[in-house]
Short mmCIF file of C-alpha atoms in Angstrom, two decimals:
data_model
loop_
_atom_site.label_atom_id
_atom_site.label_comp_id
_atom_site.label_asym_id
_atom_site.label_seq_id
_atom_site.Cartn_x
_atom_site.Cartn_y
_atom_site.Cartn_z
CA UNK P 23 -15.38 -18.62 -16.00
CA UNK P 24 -13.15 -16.06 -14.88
CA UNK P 25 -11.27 -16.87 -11.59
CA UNK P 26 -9.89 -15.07 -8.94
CA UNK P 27 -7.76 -17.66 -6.76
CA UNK P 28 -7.25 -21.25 -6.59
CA UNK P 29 -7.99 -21.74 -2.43
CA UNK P 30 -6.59 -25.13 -0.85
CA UNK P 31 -9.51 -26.20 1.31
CA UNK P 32 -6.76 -27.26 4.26
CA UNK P 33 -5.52 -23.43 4.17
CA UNK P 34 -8.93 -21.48 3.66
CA UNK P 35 -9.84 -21.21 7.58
CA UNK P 36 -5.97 -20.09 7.64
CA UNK P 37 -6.19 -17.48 5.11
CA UNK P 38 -9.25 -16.20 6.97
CA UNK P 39 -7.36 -15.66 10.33
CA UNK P 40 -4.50 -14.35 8.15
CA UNK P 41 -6.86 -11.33 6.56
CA UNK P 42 -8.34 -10.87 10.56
CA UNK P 43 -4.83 -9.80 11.31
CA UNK P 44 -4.19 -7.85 8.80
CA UNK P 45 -7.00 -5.82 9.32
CA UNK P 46 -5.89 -5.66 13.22
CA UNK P 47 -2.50 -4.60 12.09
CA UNK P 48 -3.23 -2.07 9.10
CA UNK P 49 -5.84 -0.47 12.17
CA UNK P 50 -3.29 -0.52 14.75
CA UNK P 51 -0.88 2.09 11.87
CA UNK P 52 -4.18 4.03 11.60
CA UNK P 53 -4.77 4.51 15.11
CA UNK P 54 -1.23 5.19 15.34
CA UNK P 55 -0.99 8.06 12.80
CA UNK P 56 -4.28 9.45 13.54
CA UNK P 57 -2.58 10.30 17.62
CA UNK P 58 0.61 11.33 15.70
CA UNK P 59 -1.96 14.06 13.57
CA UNK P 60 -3.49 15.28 16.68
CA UNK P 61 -0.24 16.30 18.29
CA UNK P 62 1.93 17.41 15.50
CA UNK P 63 -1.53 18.43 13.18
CA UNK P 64 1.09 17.84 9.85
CA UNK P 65 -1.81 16.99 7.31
CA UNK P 66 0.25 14.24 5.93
CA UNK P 67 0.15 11.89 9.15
CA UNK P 68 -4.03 12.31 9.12
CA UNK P 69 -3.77 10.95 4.70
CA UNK P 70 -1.52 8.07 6.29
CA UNK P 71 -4.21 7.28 8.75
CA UNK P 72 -6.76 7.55 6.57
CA UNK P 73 -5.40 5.21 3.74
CA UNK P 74 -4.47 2.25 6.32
CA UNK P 75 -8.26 2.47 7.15
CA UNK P 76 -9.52 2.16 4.19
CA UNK P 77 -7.28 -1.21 3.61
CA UNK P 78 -8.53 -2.09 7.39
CA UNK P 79 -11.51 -1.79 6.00
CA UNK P 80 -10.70 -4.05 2.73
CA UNK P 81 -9.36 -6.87 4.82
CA UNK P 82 -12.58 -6.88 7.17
CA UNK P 83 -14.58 -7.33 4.50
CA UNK P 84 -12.39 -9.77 2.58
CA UNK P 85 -12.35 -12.42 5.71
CA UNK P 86 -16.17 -11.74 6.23
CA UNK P 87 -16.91 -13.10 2.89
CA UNK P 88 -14.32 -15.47 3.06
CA UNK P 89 -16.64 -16.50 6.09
CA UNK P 90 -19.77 -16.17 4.40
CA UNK P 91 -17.91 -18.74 1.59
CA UNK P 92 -16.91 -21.47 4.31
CA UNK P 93 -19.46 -23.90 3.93
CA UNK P 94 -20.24 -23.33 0.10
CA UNK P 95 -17.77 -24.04 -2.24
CA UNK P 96 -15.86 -27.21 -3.08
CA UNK P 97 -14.97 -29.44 -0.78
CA UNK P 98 -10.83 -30.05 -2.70
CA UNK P 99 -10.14 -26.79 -4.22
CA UNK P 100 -11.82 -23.93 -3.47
CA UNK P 101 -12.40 -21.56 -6.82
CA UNK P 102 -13.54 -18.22 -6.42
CA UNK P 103 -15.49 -17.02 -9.97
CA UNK P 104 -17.19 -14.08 -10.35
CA UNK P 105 -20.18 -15.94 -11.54
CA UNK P 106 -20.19 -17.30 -7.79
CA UNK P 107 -19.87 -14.17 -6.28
CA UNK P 108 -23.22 -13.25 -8.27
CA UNK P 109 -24.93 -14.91 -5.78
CA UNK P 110 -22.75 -15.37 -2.67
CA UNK P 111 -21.38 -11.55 -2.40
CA UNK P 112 -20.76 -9.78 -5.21
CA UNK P 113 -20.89 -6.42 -3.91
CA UNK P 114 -18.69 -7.21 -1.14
CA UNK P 115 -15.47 -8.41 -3.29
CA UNK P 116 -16.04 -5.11 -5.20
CA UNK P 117 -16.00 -3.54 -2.02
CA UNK P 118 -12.47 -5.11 -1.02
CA UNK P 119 -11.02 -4.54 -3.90
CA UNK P 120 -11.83 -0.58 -4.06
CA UNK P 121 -11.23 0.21 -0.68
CA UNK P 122 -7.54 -1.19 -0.90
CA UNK P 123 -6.82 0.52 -4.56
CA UNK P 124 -8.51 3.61 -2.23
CA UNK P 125 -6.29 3.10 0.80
CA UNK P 126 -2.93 2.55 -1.51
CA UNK P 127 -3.41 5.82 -3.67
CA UNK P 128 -4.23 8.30 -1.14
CA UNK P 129 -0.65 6.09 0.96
CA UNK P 130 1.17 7.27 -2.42
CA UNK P 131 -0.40 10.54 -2.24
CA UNK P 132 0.94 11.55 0.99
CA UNK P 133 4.72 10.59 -0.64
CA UNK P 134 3.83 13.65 -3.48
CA UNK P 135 5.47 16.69 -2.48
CA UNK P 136 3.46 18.89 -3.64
CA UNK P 137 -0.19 18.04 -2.70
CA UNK P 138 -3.07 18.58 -4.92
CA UNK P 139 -6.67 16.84 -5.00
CA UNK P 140 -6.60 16.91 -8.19
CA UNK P 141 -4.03 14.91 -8.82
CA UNK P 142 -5.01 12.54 -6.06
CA UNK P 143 -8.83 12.70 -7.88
CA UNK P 144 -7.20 11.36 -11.49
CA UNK P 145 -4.92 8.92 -9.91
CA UNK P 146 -7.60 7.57 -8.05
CA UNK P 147 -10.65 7.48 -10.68
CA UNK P 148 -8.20 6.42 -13.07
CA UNK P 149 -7.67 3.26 -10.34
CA UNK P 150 -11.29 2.61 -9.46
CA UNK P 151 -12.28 2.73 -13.66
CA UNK P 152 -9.99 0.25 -14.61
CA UNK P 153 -11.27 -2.15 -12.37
CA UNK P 154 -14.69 -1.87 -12.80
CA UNK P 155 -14.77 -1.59 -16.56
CA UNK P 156 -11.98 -4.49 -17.03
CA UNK P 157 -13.20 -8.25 -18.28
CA UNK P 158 -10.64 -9.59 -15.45
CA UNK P 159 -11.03 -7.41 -12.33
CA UNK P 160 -8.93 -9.41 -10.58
CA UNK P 161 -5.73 -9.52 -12.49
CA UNK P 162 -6.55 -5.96 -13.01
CA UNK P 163 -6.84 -5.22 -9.30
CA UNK P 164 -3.49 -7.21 -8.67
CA UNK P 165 -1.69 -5.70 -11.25
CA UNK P 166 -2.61 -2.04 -9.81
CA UNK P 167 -2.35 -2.60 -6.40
CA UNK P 168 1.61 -3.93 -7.64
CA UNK P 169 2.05 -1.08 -9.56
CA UNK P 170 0.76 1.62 -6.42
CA UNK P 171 2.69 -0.40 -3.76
CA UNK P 172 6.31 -0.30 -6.17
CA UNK P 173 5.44 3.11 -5.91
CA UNK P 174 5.26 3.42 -2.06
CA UNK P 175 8.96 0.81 -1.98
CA UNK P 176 10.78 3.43 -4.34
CA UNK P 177 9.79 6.01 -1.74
CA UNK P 178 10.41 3.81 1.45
CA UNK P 179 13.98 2.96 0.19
CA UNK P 180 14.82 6.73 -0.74
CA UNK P 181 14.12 6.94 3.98
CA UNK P 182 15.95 4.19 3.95
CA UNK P 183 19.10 6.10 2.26
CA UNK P 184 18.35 9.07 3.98
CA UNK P 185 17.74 8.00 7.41
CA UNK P 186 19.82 4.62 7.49
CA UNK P 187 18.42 3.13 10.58
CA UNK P 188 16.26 -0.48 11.38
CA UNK P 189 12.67 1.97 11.60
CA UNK P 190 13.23 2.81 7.89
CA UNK P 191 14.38 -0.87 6.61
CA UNK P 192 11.84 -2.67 8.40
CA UNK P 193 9.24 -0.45 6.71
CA UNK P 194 11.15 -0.88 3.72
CA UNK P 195 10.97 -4.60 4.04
CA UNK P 196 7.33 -5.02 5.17
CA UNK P 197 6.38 -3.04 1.54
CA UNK P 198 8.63 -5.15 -0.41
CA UNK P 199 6.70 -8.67 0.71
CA UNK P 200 3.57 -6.82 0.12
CA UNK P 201 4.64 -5.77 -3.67
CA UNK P 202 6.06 -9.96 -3.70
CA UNK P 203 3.05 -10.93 -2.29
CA UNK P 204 0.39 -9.26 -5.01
CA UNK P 205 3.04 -10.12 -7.78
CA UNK P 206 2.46 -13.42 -6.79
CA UNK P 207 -1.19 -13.35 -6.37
CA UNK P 208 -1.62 -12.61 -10.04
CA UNK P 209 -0.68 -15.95 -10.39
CA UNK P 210 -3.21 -17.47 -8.36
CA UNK P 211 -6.02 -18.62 -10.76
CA UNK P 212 -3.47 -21.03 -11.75
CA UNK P 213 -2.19 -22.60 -9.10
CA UNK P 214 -3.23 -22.74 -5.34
CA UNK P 215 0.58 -22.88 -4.46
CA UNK P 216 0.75 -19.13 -5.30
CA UNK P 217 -2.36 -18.29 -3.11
CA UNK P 218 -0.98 -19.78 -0.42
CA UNK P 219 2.37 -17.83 -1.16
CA UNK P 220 1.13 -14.85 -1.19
CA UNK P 221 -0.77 -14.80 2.18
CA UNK P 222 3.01 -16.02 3.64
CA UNK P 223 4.47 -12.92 2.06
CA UNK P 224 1.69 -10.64 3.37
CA UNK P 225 1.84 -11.76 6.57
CA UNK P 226 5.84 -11.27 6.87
CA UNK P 227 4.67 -8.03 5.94
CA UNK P 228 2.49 -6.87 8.80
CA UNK P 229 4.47 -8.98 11.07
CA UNK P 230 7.72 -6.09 10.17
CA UNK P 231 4.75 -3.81 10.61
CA UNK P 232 3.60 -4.64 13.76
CA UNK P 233 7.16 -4.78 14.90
CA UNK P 234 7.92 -1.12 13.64
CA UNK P 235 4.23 -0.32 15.75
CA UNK P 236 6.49 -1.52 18.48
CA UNK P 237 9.02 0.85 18.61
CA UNK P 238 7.01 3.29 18.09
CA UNK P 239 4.90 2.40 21.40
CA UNK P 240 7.94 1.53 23.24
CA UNK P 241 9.13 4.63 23.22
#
């Protein structure tokens, strides 16, 4: 049986709430660039908008199954198989886990200088195959959404250099706990320690997020 994450049952409601907010956060940067697009109408605010959406989107449908599994798994230790998901959602973890490989290459895709679809077309098939043809979609799916996200630190840190100020570190911080946190996930059909983990990192995350959303509105 192939797992995806080792749940304690005392932090499944948590992680639940956790995902909520994330999808409130990662909406709230959408929103955000999508008003920045309409004024300034610089193509590469609209691709930021449009990737945070789609890993809105992943997180609303990750704590809606997460809902739907409540009440039907193991009372101890909650274990997440594929084989369960055959009958309790199937579709819907596939659904998560594209629409945040979606959302994170067309993020890095806005970082490309020179913008081409089909670049953004190869990276992104390239993404969505692996997953669905690999025996472990999970570890697959952490292991790529690690890989895109080291991607979007190397080009956070190079604003960081450049512009040296608290809006680029914070940014800069918030991606580094979410590379952490999926590093760590990988982890997680081991031991529920790490699922728990990587929630804590994700949320630290959207928390310097939501912080940098701040500013922004401040002013």
């Amino acid at each position: 049986m192939i797992s995806l994450y080792y749940i304690p049952n005392w932090f499944f409601t948590t992680s639940i709430v956790f995902e909520i907010i994330f999808a409130v956060v990662t909406a709230l940067v959408a929103f955000l660039s999508f008003r920045v697009y309409n004024l300034s109408k610089q193509n590469e605010f609209r691709l930021f908008g449009l990737g945070f959406t789609f890993i809105s989107l992943s997180y609303i449908i990750w704590s809606l199954i997460n809902l739907f599994l409540l009440d039907q798994l193991n009372e101890s230790i909650k274990v997440l198989s594929f084989q369960q998901f055959v009958s309790l959602g199937a579709l819907g973890i596939y659904f998560y886990m594209l629409l945040f490989i979606v959302g994170l290459v067309t993020l890095n895709y806005t970082t490309l200088k020179e913008k081409n679809k089909s670049i953004y077309i190869i990276i992104l098939l390239t993404s969505l195959v692996g997953i669905v043809t690999s025996f472990n979609k999970g570890f697959t799916f952490q292991i790529l959404s690690s890989i895109l996200l080291a991607f979007l630190l190397v080009h956070f840190a190079s604003q960081v250099k450049r512009n040296k100020n608290i809006k680029s570190v914070l940014v800069f911080v918030a991606f580094l706990s979410l590379v952490v946190s999926h590093i760590i996930f990988i982890f997680s059909t081991t031991q529920y320690v790490y699922y728990v983990a990587g929630h804590i990192f994700e949320l630290i995350a959207y928390i310097l997020i939501l912080l940098r959303l701040s500013i922004i509105i401040i002013k």
